[in-house]
Amino acid sequence: MRILAIESSCDETAAAVIEDGRKILSNIVDSQVETHALYGGVVPEIASRGHMEAVCRVTRQALAEAGMGQGALDAVAATCAPGLIGALLVGANFGKALAYGLGKPFIPVHHIRGHIAANYLAFPALKPPFITLVASGGHSMIVRVDDYTSFSVLGGTRDDAAGEAFDKVARVLGVGYPGGPKIDKLAQGGDPGAYKLPSSHIKDAPLDFSFSGLKTAVINLAHNAEQKGETLDRAGLAASFCRAVTETLVPRLETVVRESGLRDVSCAGGVAANSVLRTALGQMAARTGANLYLPPLSLCGDNAAMIGSQAYFEYLAGNVGTTLQNAFATADIGENICTKSERKPLVKKP
Ligand code: KG4
Ligand code: ZN
């Protein structure tokens, strides 16, 4: 089954053709990063307009790279939640209209389920159940993937996502946007023990965590140094921050791995590209004897290939949308985001 997938939940307009959920026939990512870098972060309205300009082009490119016409598609999928609502609506409506025009099914995909599915592309033998660490710009959680479309959230952030913290810290350190890759690079020349940063502990919820205190601590350190005229060890602070994020996530993941009885562990989302985190995950796997699946960097950030993979499994589970399918800014990973029912007719006031 060949699915054309569209991703437009944030600042990448992406299209891909995926075969049977596991094979990438094409994967086009058109990034708006340069535009948003001018503003120090994603401007939602500019993102939506950028998607409108790019969506037809990237779709044509994806079909051309796959060496097929649109008539050879079996279905069309698009990310429908969660994300920036205006941005999501562009991909969702484009995908829905294309599917309707072709007379093929439309499959709405949850963005975070898609991030997890990136692992099915990178590791064709990987099958649920397994444990995954989701760390993206908007989400940070430890998830048990019970089945391709069934998930249990075991722990997660109570406030900021890991990527959000990376982006804010990057702004304070003046390394620009997008913050994660730049902090990662800066940290490579730094001493991870240079600064002592706080770690979070949530009473009665040992698998939950928080990044807002850590983020504030870094911001205060930077501001204090500036006010006192002291030179900040920026590389040391970046390295200490990467270590603090890693030491928040990995021990909790390790607890889950040890207690779950599952041997397969993966990682998903933009922050899964972080080199300190990847090294620590490797060490965790060695300690526990777990099989670690780390997607290649090209599949960690937002892309449509992962959406096409998850779409296949949603299709097999019967999660197909209708022309009423809507997009949603928020949706739990366990929710079925298919809008199947007829919208209630508006009742006119007498
Ligand atoms: O998954 P993603 O591409 O988009 C969302 O679904 O949010 O994640 C984007 C996040 C951004 O916050 C970005 O700074 C972070 O992933 N990121 C990284 C790295 N590469 C991207 N964070 C740490 N280290 C990296 N190498
Ligand atoms: Zn994402």
mmCIF file of C-alpha atoms and ligand atoms in Angstrom:
data_model
loop_
_atom_site.group_PDB
_atom_site.id
_atom_site.type_symbol
_atom_site.label_atom_id
_atom_site.label_comp_id
_atom_site.label_asym_id
_atom_site.label_seq_id
_atom_site.Cartn_x
_atom_site.Cartn_y
_atom_site.Cartn_z
ATOM 1 C CA MET A 1 0.000 0.000 0.000
ATOM 2 C CA ARG A 2 1.441 3.355 -1.088
ATOM 3 C CA ILE A 3 0.540 6.371 1.019
ATOM 4 C CA LEU A 4 1.314 9.999 0.255
ATOM 5 C CA ALA A 5 1.783 11.779 3.574
ATOM 6 C CA ILE A 6 1.808 15.492 4.335
ATOM 7 C CA GLU A 7 3.289 17.093 7.466
ATOM 8 C CA SER A 8 2.709 20.777 8.284
ATOM 9 C CA SER A 9 2.268 20.961 12.073
ATOM 10 C CA CYS A 10 5.038 23.517 12.709
ATOM 11 C CA ASP A 11 7.686 25.051 10.473
ATOM 12 C CA GLU A 12 8.480 22.280 7.984
ATOM 13 C CA THR A 13 6.305 21.578 4.958
ATOM 14 C CA ALA A 14 6.952 17.954 4.157
ATOM 15 C CA ALA A 15 5.630 15.282 1.803
ATOM 16 C CA ALA A 16 6.635 11.646 1.454
ATOM 17 C CA VAL A 17 5.509 8.441 -0.203
ATOM 18 C CA ILE A 18 5.724 5.375 2.039
ATOM 19 C CA GLU A 19 5.118 1.747 1.108
ATOM 20 C CA ASP A 20 3.452 -0.569 3.638
ATOM 21 C CA GLY A 21 4.496 1.609 6.565
ATOM 22 C CA ARG A 22 8.139 0.561 6.364
ATOM 23 C CA LYS A 23 9.724 1.654 3.095
ATOM 24 C CA ILE A 24 10.532 5.250 2.131
ATOM 25 C CA LEU A 25 9.933 5.813 -1.594
ATOM 26 C CA SER A 26 10.471 9.565 -1.221
ATOM 27 C CA ASN A 27 10.911 12.052 1.607
ATOM 28 C CA ILE A 28 10.891 15.805 0.950
ATOM 29 C CA VAL A 29 11.284 18.350 3.756
ATOM 30 C CA ASP A 30 10.995 22.041 2.983
ATOM 31 C CA SER A 31 12.105 23.993 6.029
ATOM 32 C CA GLN A 32 11.058 27.525 6.927
ATOM 33 C CA VAL A 33 13.820 27.771 9.535
ATOM 34 C CA GLU A 34 15.591 30.685 7.860
ATOM 35 C CA THR A 35 12.426 32.775 7.834
ATOM 36 C CA HIS A 36 11.569 32.137 11.486
ATOM 37 C CA ALA A 37 15.202 32.618 12.584
ATOM 38 C CA LEU A 38 14.707 36.327 11.793
ATOM 39 C CA TYR A 39 12.169 36.451 14.652
ATOM 40 C CA GLY A 40 13.960 34.122 17.079
ATOM 41 C CA GLY A 41 11.188 31.520 16.932
ATOM 42 C CA VAL A 42 8.249 30.211 14.916
ATOM 43 C CA VAL A 43 5.674 32.866 13.966
ATOM 44 C CA PRO A 44 2.473 30.814 13.524
ATOM 45 C CA GLU A 45 0.834 32.996 10.882
ATOM 46 C CA ILE A 46 3.990 33.090 8.756
ATOM 47 C CA ALA A 47 4.266 29.312 9.114
ATOM 48 C CA SER A 48 0.695 28.821 7.794
ATOM 49 C CA ARG A 49 1.341 31.036 4.785
ATOM 50 C CA GLY A 50 4.636 29.289 4.105
ATOM 51 C CA HIS A 51 2.851 25.923 4.106
ATOM 52 C CA MET A 52 0.296 27.213 1.609
ATOM 53 C CA GLU A 53 3.046 28.310 -0.732
ATOM 54 C CA ALA A 54 5.024 25.088 -0.423
ATOM 55 C CA VAL A 55 2.507 22.264 -0.089
ATOM 56 C CA CYS A 56 1.785 21.707 -3.823
ATOM 57 C CA ARG A 57 5.470 21.930 -4.690
ATOM 58 C CA VAL A 58 6.673 19.443 -2.063
ATOM 59 C CA THR A 59 3.863 17.043 -2.998
ATOM 60 C CA ARG A 60 4.878 17.111 -6.662
ATOM 61 C CA GLN A 61 8.508 16.611 -5.624
ATOM 62 C CA ALA A 62 7.588 13.651 -3.417
ATOM 63 C CA LEU A 63 5.641 11.989 -6.236
ATOM 64 C CA ALA A 64 8.438 12.667 -8.731
ATOM 65 C CA GLU A 65 11.107 11.286 -6.401
ATOM 66 C CA ALA A 66 8.963 8.172 -5.834
ATOM 67 C CA GLY A 67 8.671 7.862 -9.634
ATOM 68 C CA MET A 68 4.891 7.716 -9.641
ATOM 69 C CA GLY A 69 1.820 9.723 -10.527
ATOM 70 C CA GLN A 70 -0.899 10.538 -8.027
ATOM 71 C CA GLY A 71 -3.156 7.920 -9.622
ATOM 72 C CA ALA A 72 -0.865 5.184 -8.247
ATOM 73 C CA LEU A 73 -1.500 6.235 -4.644
ATOM 74 C CA ASP A 74 -3.638 4.048 -2.415
ATOM 75 C CA ALA A 75 -4.313 6.695 0.232
ATOM 76 C CA VAL A 76 -3.402 10.185 1.378
ATOM 77 C CA ALA A 77 -2.472 11.028 4.973
ATOM 78 C CA ALA A 78 -1.763 14.241 6.843
ATOM 79 C CA THR A 79 -0.850 15.293 10.358
ATOM 80 C CA CYS A 80 -4.092 16.520 11.943
ATOM 81 C CA ALA A 81 -2.953 17.022 15.582
ATOM 82 C CA PRO A 82 -1.253 18.316 17.681
ATOM 83 C CA GLY A 83 0.494 21.458 16.442
ATOM 84 C CA LEU A 84 -0.069 25.039 15.348
ATOM 85 C CA ILE A 85 -3.679 25.028 14.290
ATOM 86 C CA GLY A 86 -3.326 27.277 11.217
ATOM 87 C CA ALA A 87 -0.317 25.285 10.046
ATOM 88 C CA LEU A 88 -2.077 21.937 10.595
ATOM 89 C CA LEU A 89 -5.149 23.076 8.689
ATOM 90 C CA VAL A 90 -3.113 23.666 5.539
ATOM 91 C CA GLY A 91 -1.739 20.111 5.346
ATOM 92 C CA ALA A 92 -4.940 18.503 6.608
ATOM 93 C CA ASN A 93 -7.186 20.293 4.114
ATOM 94 C CA PHE A 94 -4.767 19.783 1.248
ATOM 95 C CA GLY A 95 -4.506 16.074 2.019
ATOM 96 C CA LYS A 96 -8.229 15.698 2.472
ATOM 97 C CA ALA A 97 -9.005 17.470 -0.801
ATOM 98 C CA LEU A 98 -6.433 15.421 -2.719
ATOM 99 C CA ALA A 99 -7.798 12.165 -1.278
ATOM 100 C CA TYR A 100 -11.352 13.189 -2.100
ATOM 101 C CA GLY A 101 -10.350 14.144 -5.659
ATOM 102 C CA LEU A 102 -8.586 10.812 -6.163
ATOM 103 C CA GLY A 103 -11.415 8.849 -4.554
ATOM 104 C CA LYS A 104 -8.946 7.368 -2.060
ATOM 105 C CA PRO A 105 -9.066 7.156 1.763
ATOM 106 C CA PHE A 106 -7.801 10.061 3.868
ATOM 107 C CA ILE A 107 -5.874 9.077 7.005
ATOM 108 C CA PRO A 108 -5.482 11.632 9.811
ATOM 109 C CA VAL A 109 -2.267 11.107 11.796
ATOM 110 C CA HIS A 110 -1.270 12.174 15.315
ATOM 111 C CA HIS A 111 2.096 13.937 15.073
ATOM 112 C CA ILE A 112 3.676 12.242 18.102
ATOM 113 C CA ARG A 113 2.507 8.807 16.962
ATOM 114 C CA GLY A 114 4.300 9.746 13.733
ATOM 115 C CA HIS A 115 7.530 10.578 15.566
ATOM 116 C CA ILE A 116 7.436 7.139 17.187
ATOM 117 C CA ALA A 117 6.759 5.515 13.785
ATOM 118 C CA ALA A 118 10.014 6.996 12.429
ATOM 119 C CA ASN A 119 11.535 3.972 14.151
ATOM 120 C CA TYR A 120 9.549 1.553 11.950
ATOM 121 C CA LEU A 121 11.231 3.100 8.908
ATOM 122 C CA ALA A 122 14.712 2.994 10.376
ATOM 123 C CA PHE A 123 14.301 -0.480 11.898
ATOM 124 C CA PRO A 124 11.986 -2.634 9.767
ATOM 125 C CA ALA A 125 12.023 -5.484 12.305
ATOM 126 C CA LEU A 126 10.896 -3.331 15.252
ATOM 127 C CA LYS A 127 7.396 -4.225 16.426
ATOM 128 C CA PRO A 128 5.329 -3.216 19.478
ATOM 129 C CA PRO A 129 5.323 -3.640 22.384
ATOM 130 C CA PHE A 130 8.308 -1.454 23.217
ATOM 131 C CA ILE A 131 9.212 1.547 25.356
ATOM 132 C CA THR A 132 9.928 4.889 23.767
ATOM 133 C CA LEU A 133 11.239 8.209 25.003
ATOM 134 C CA VAL A 134 9.451 11.037 23.197
ATOM 135 C CA ALA A 135 11.409 14.316 23.318
ATOM 136 C CA SER A 136 10.322 17.016 20.904
ATOM 137 C CA GLY A 137 9.683 20.753 20.872
ATOM 138 C CA GLY A 138 6.222 20.362 22.370
ATOM 139 C CA HIS A 139 6.265 16.977 24.135
ATOM 140 C CA SER A 140 8.438 15.011 26.542
ATOM 141 C CA MET A 141 7.185 11.710 27.826
ATOM 142 C CA ILE A 142 7.960 8.062 28.386
ATOM 143 C CA VAL A 143 5.507 5.916 26.482
ATOM 144 C CA ARG A 144 4.813 2.213 26.339
ATOM 145 C CA VAL A 145 3.845 1.451 22.738
ATOM 146 C CA ASP A 146 1.380 -1.362 23.411
ATOM 147 C CA ASP A 147 0.474 -1.691 19.770
ATOM 148 C CA TYR A 148 0.845 0.410 16.617
ATOM 149 C CA THR A 149 -2.209 2.466 17.586
ATOM 150 C CA SER A 150 -2.344 1.913 21.337
ATOM 151 C CA PHE A 151 -0.152 3.813 23.791
ATOM 152 C CA SER A 152 0.280 4.148 27.579
ATOM 153 C CA VAL A 153 1.924 7.320 28.857
ATOM 154 C CA LEU A 154 3.990 6.297 31.881
ATOM 155 C CA GLY A 155 5.540 9.639 32.769
ATOM 156 C CA GLY A 156 6.186 13.061 31.344
ATOM 157 C CA THR A 157 6.883 16.708 31.846
ATOM 158 C CA ARG A 158 4.627 18.766 34.077
ATOM 159 C CA ASP A 159 5.515 21.980 32.249
ATOM 160 C CA ASP A 160 8.004 22.648 29.426
ATOM 161 C CA ALA A 161 9.028 20.077 26.844
ATOM 162 C CA ALA A 162 12.744 19.307 26.482
ATOM 163 C CA GLY A 163 12.960 21.023 23.076
ATOM 164 C CA GLU A 164 11.208 24.100 24.414
ATOM 165 C CA ALA A 165 13.834 24.354 27.160
ATOM 166 C CA PHE A 166 16.630 23.942 24.584
ATOM 167 C CA ASP A 167 15.169 26.730 22.460
ATOM 168 C CA LYS A 168 14.768 29.156 25.411
ATOM 169 C CA VAL A 169 18.272 28.465 26.738
ATOM 170 C CA ALA A 170 19.667 28.967 23.228
ATOM 171 C CA ARG A 171 18.005 32.344 23.050
ATOM 172 C CA VAL A 172 19.533 33.426 26.380
ATOM 173 C CA LEU A 173 22.975 32.213 25.323
ATOM 174 C CA GLY A 174 22.549 34.132 22.078
ATOM 175 C CA VAL A 175 23.160 31.168 19.792
ATOM 176 C CA GLY A 176 19.956 31.731 17.831
ATOM 177 C CA TYR A 177 17.131 29.605 16.474
ATOM 178 C CA PRO A 178 16.596 26.674 16.233
ATOM 179 C CA GLY A 179 18.230 26.241 19.604
ATOM 180 C CA GLY A 180 18.642 22.494 20.042
ATOM 181 C CA PRO A 181 21.247 21.785 17.365
ATOM 182 C CA LYS A 182 23.169 24.968 18.253
ATOM 183 C CA ILE A 183 23.324 24.176 21.984
ATOM 184 C CA ASP A 184 24.354 20.622 21.087
ATOM 185 C CA LYS A 185 27.264 21.972 19.030
ATOM 186 C CA LEU A 186 28.304 24.579 21.615
ATOM 187 C CA ALA A 187 28.235 21.900 24.352
ATOM 188 C CA GLN A 188 30.769 19.775 22.510
ATOM 189 C CA GLY A 189 33.601 22.074 23.576
ATOM 190 C CA GLY A 190 32.338 22.491 27.150
ATOM 191 C CA ASP A 191 32.743 20.914 30.571
ATOM 192 C CA PRO A 192 29.447 19.279 31.661
ATOM 193 C CA GLY A 193 30.492 19.814 35.281
ATOM 194 C CA ALA A 194 31.050 23.575 34.837
ATOM 195 C CA TYR A 195 27.725 24.573 36.405
ATOM 196 C CA LYS A 196 25.557 22.842 38.982
ATOM 197 C CA LEU A 197 21.987 22.943 37.734
ATOM 198 C CA PRO A 198 18.815 21.851 39.533
ATOM 199 C CA SER A 199 17.009 18.606 38.846
ATOM 200 C CA SER A 200 13.297 17.998 39.337
ATOM 201 C CA HIS A 201 11.537 15.493 41.590
ATOM 202 C CA ILE A 202 7.763 15.301 41.631
ATOM 203 C CA LYS A 203 6.310 13.959 44.875
ATOM 204 C CA ASP A 204 4.476 10.647 44.402
ATOM 205 C CA ALA A 205 5.133 10.704 40.644
ATOM 206 C CA PRO A 206 8.702 9.417 40.195
ATOM 207 C CA LEU A 207 8.384 9.107 36.414
ATOM 208 C CA ASP A 208 7.211 12.694 35.957
ATOM 209 C CA PHE A 209 9.595 15.622 35.688
ATOM 210 C CA SER A 210 9.836 19.341 35.012
ATOM 211 C CA PHE A 211 12.081 21.485 32.859
ATOM 212 C CA SER A 212 10.884 24.954 33.780
ATOM 213 C CA GLY A 213 13.056 25.231 36.927
ATOM 214 C CA LEU A 214 16.107 24.098 34.991
ATOM 215 C CA LYS A 215 15.391 26.585 32.216
ATOM 216 C CA THR A 216 14.937 29.435 34.737
ATOM 217 C CA ALA A 217 18.169 28.486 36.517
ATOM 218 C CA VAL A 218 20.123 28.787 33.251
ATOM 219 C CA ILE A 219 18.446 32.101 32.415
ATOM 220 C CA ASN A 220 19.239 33.473 35.910
ATOM 221 C CA LEU A 221 22.858 32.305 35.703
ATOM 222 C CA ALA A 222 23.311 34.074 32.392
ATOM 223 C CA HIS A 223 21.635 37.283 33.573
ATOM 224 C CA ASN A 224 23.577 37.364 36.870
ATOM 225 C CA ALA A 225 26.864 36.949 35.043
ATOM 226 C CA GLU A 226 25.914 39.755 32.681
ATOM 227 C CA GLN A 227 24.934 42.099 35.532
ATOM 228 C CA LYS A 228 28.149 41.403 37.456
ATOM 229 C CA GLY A 229 30.239 41.791 34.328
ATOM 230 C CA GLU A 230 31.512 38.210 34.671
ATOM 231 C CA THR A 231 32.403 36.150 31.656
ATOM 232 C CA LEU A 232 30.004 33.288 31.196
ATOM 233 C CA ASP A 233 31.467 29.923 30.255
ATOM 234 C CA ARG A 234 28.897 29.489 27.476
ATOM 235 C CA ALA A 235 30.207 26.143 26.275
ATOM 236 C CA GLY A 236 30.321 24.896 29.883
ATOM 237 C CA LEU A 237 26.772 26.088 30.516
ATOM 238 C CA ALA A 238 25.519 24.450 27.306
ATOM 239 C CA ALA A 239 27.254 21.191 28.270
ATOM 240 C CA SER A 240 25.903 21.357 31.842
ATOM 241 C CA PHE A 241 22.409 21.979 30.465
ATOM 242 C CA CYS A 242 22.609 19.028 28.045
ATOM 243 C CA ARG A 243 23.755 16.868 30.931
ATOM 244 C CA ALA A 244 20.904 18.088 33.184
ATOM 245 C CA VAL A 245 18.278 17.322 30.515
ATOM 246 C CA THR A 246 19.808 13.903 29.907
ATOM 247 C CA GLU A 247 20.000 13.133 33.643
ATOM 248 C CA THR A 248 16.319 14.023 33.929
ATOM 249 C CA LEU A 249 15.198 11.737 31.126
ATOM 250 C CA VAL A 250 17.492 8.718 31.058
ATOM 251 C CA PRO A 251 17.245 7.468 34.695
ATOM 252 C CA ARG A 252 13.439 7.563 34.494
ATOM 253 C CA LEU A 253 13.536 5.693 31.219
ATOM 254 C CA GLU A 254 15.902 3.188 32.796
ATOM 255 C CA THR A 255 13.471 2.581 35.675
ATOM 256 C CA VAL A 256 10.707 1.875 33.163
ATOM 257 C CA VAL A 257 12.923 -0.437 31.117
ATOM 258 C CA ARG A 258 13.925 -2.422 34.205
ATOM 259 C CA GLU A 259 10.358 -2.678 35.506
ATOM 260 C CA SER A 260 8.501 -3.230 32.232
ATOM 261 C CA GLY A 261 10.065 -6.523 31.277
ATOM 262 C CA LEU A 262 10.330 -5.193 27.709
ATOM 263 C CA ARG A 263 13.697 -5.316 25.997
ATOM 264 C CA ASP A 264 13.147 -2.939 23.082
ATOM 265 C CA VAL A 265 13.633 0.793 23.694
ATOM 266 C CA SER A 266 13.488 3.613 21.177
ATOM 267 C CA CYS A 267 13.650 7.367 21.116
ATOM 268 C CA ALA A 268 11.590 9.831 19.076
ATOM 269 C CA GLY A 269 11.328 13.552 18.311
ATOM 270 C CA GLY A 270 13.704 16.403 17.520
ATOM 271 C CA VAL A 271 15.630 16.181 20.809
ATOM 272 C CA ALA A 272 16.440 12.524 20.006
ATOM 273 C CA ALA A 273 19.095 14.080 17.749
ATOM 274 C CA ASN A 274 20.983 15.405 20.791
ATOM 275 C CA SER A 275 24.444 13.862 20.989
ATOM 276 C CA VAL A 276 24.697 13.851 24.808
ATOM 277 C CA LEU A 277 21.293 12.171 25.081
ATOM 278 C CA ARG A 278 22.172 9.592 22.417
ATOM 279 C CA THR A 279 25.396 8.671 24.198
ATOM 280 C CA ALA A 280 23.611 8.342 27.546
ATOM 281 C CA LEU A 281 20.898 6.174 25.976
ATOM 282 C CA GLY A 282 23.595 3.894 24.585
ATOM 283 C CA GLN A 283 25.121 3.574 28.063
ATOM 284 C CA MET A 284 21.698 2.874 29.558
ATOM 285 C CA ALA A 285 21.127 0.114 27.014
ATOM 286 C CA ALA A 286 24.503 -1.417 27.872
ATOM 287 C CA ARG A 287 23.648 -1.367 31.621
ATOM 288 C CA THR A 288 20.204 -2.903 31.220
ATOM 289 C CA GLY A 289 20.849 -5.202 28.267
ATOM 290 C CA ALA A 290 18.047 -3.449 26.346
ATOM 291 C CA ASN A 291 17.981 -3.295 22.536
ATOM 292 C CA LEU A 292 18.246 0.408 21.715
ATOM 293 C CA TYR A 293 16.713 1.822 18.521
ATOM 294 C CA LEU A 294 17.928 5.343 17.761
ATOM 295 C CA PRO A 295 16.487 6.778 14.554
ATOM 296 C CA PRO A 296 18.966 8.536 12.218
ATOM 297 C CA LEU A 297 19.090 12.320 12.638
ATOM 298 C CA SER A 298 17.180 12.753 9.362
ATOM 299 C CA LEU A 299 14.143 11.012 10.898
ATOM 300 C CA CYS A 300 14.291 12.672 14.361
ATOM 301 C CA GLY A 301 13.018 16.110 13.338
ATOM 302 C CA ASP A 302 9.712 16.767 11.613
ATOM 303 C CA ASN A 303 9.229 14.903 8.339
ATOM 304 C CA ALA A 304 6.369 13.340 6.397
ATOM 305 C CA ALA A 305 7.929 9.878 6.093
ATOM 306 C CA MET A 306 7.109 9.168 9.733
ATOM 307 C CA ILE A 307 3.533 10.337 9.129
ATOM 308 C CA GLY A 308 3.234 7.965 6.155
ATOM 309 C CA SER A 309 4.497 5.092 8.281
ATOM 310 C CA GLN A 310 2.039 5.673 11.105
ATOM 311 C CA ALA A 311 -0.751 6.282 8.558
ATOM 312 C CA TYR A 312 -0.381 2.715 7.298
ATOM 313 C CA PHE A 313 -0.924 1.286 10.775
ATOM 314 C CA GLU A 314 -3.837 3.671 11.430
ATOM 315 C CA TYR A 315 -5.389 2.469 8.164
ATOM 316 C CA LEU A 316 -5.011 -1.168 9.194
ATOM 317 C CA ALA A 317 -6.717 -0.291 12.491
ATOM 318 C CA GLY A 318 -9.634 1.300 10.614
ATOM 319 C CA ASN A 319 -8.757 4.861 11.601
ATOM 320 C CA VAL A 320 -9.767 6.552 8.371
ATOM 321 C CA GLY A 321 -11.137 10.098 8.211
ATOM 322 C CA THR A 322 -14.081 11.558 6.366
ATOM 323 C CA THR A 323 -14.488 14.863 4.546
ATOM 324 C CA LEU A 324 -15.482 16.249 7.964
ATOM 325 C CA GLN A 325 -12.023 15.556 9.393
ATOM 326 C CA ASN A 326 -10.773 18.500 11.433
ATOM 327 C CA ALA A 327 -7.366 19.484 12.789
ATOM 328 C CA PHE A 328 -6.683 19.986 16.505
ATOM 329 C CA ALA A 329 -4.009 22.033 18.270
ATOM 330 C CA THR A 330 -3.883 19.517 21.115
ATOM 331 C CA ALA A 331 -4.677 15.815 21.357
ATOM 332 C CA ASP A 332 -3.452 13.119 23.716
ATOM 333 C CA ILE A 333 -1.408 10.384 22.107
ATOM 334 C CA GLY A 334 -4.054 7.831 23.122
ATOM 335 C CA GLU A 335 -6.923 9.713 21.478
ATOM 336 C CA ASN A 336 -8.471 8.683 18.188
ATOM 337 C CA ILE A 337 -8.366 11.932 16.218
ATOM 338 C CA CYS A 338 -10.674 10.794 13.407
ATOM 339 C CA THR A 339 -13.617 13.146 13.085
ATOM 340 C CA LYS A 340 -16.203 10.632 11.981
ATOM 341 C CA SER A 341 -19.531 12.010 13.072
ATOM 342 C CA GLU A 342 -21.632 14.519 11.177
ATOM 343 C CA ARG A 343 -21.350 17.999 12.570
ATOM 344 C CA LYS A 344 -24.500 18.984 14.433
ATOM 345 C CA PRO A 345 -26.636 21.325 12.301
ATOM 346 C CA LEU A 346 -26.717 24.906 13.500
ATOM 347 C CA VAL A 347 -29.965 25.680 15.256
ATOM 348 C CA LYS A 348 -31.333 28.999 14.072
ATOM 349 C CA LYS A 349 -32.762 31.220 16.780
ATOM 350 C CA PRO A 350 -36.427 31.965 16.160
HETATM 351 O O1 KG4 B 1 10.179 16.927 16.920
HETATM 352 P P1 KG4 B 1 10.534 18.284 16.466
HETATM 353 O O2 KG4 B 1 11.258 18.438 15.162
HETATM 354 O O3 KG4 B 1 9.273 19.179 16.400
HETATM 355 C C1 KG4 B 1 8.219 19.092 17.314
HETATM 356 O O4 KG4 B 1 7.366 18.187 17.138
HETATM 357 O O5 KG4 B 1 8.245 19.878 18.285
HETATM 358 O O6 KG4 B 1 11.394 18.900 17.640
HETATM 359 C C2 KG4 B 1 11.924 20.168 17.535
HETATM 360 C C3 KG4 B 1 12.764 20.418 18.772
HETATM 361 C C4 KG4 B 1 13.237 21.851 18.850
HETATM 362 O O7 KG4 B 1 12.961 22.340 20.130
HETATM 363 C C5 KG4 B 1 14.722 21.715 18.604
HETATM 364 O O8 KG4 B 1 15.481 22.716 19.238
HETATM 365 C C6 KG4 B 1 15.011 20.338 19.177
HETATM 366 O O9 KG4 B 1 13.908 19.569 18.764
HETATM 367 N N1 KG4 B 1 16.266 19.766 18.662
HETATM 368 C C7 KG4 B 1 17.308 19.432 19.451
HETATM 369 C C8 KG4 B 1 18.335 18.972 18.585
HETATM 370 N N2 KG4 B 1 17.869 19.018 17.302
HETATM 371 C C9 KG4 B 1 16.592 19.498 17.379
HETATM 372 N N3 KG4 B 1 17.460 19.516 20.783
HETATM 373 C C10 KG4 B 1 18.648 19.127 21.296
HETATM 374 N N4 KG4 B 1 19.687 18.704 20.535
HETATM 375 C C11 KG4 B 1 19.574 18.599 19.191
HETATM 376 N N5 KG4 B 1 20.614 18.166 18.466
HETATM 377 ZN ZN ZN B 2 7.639 17.067 15.716
#
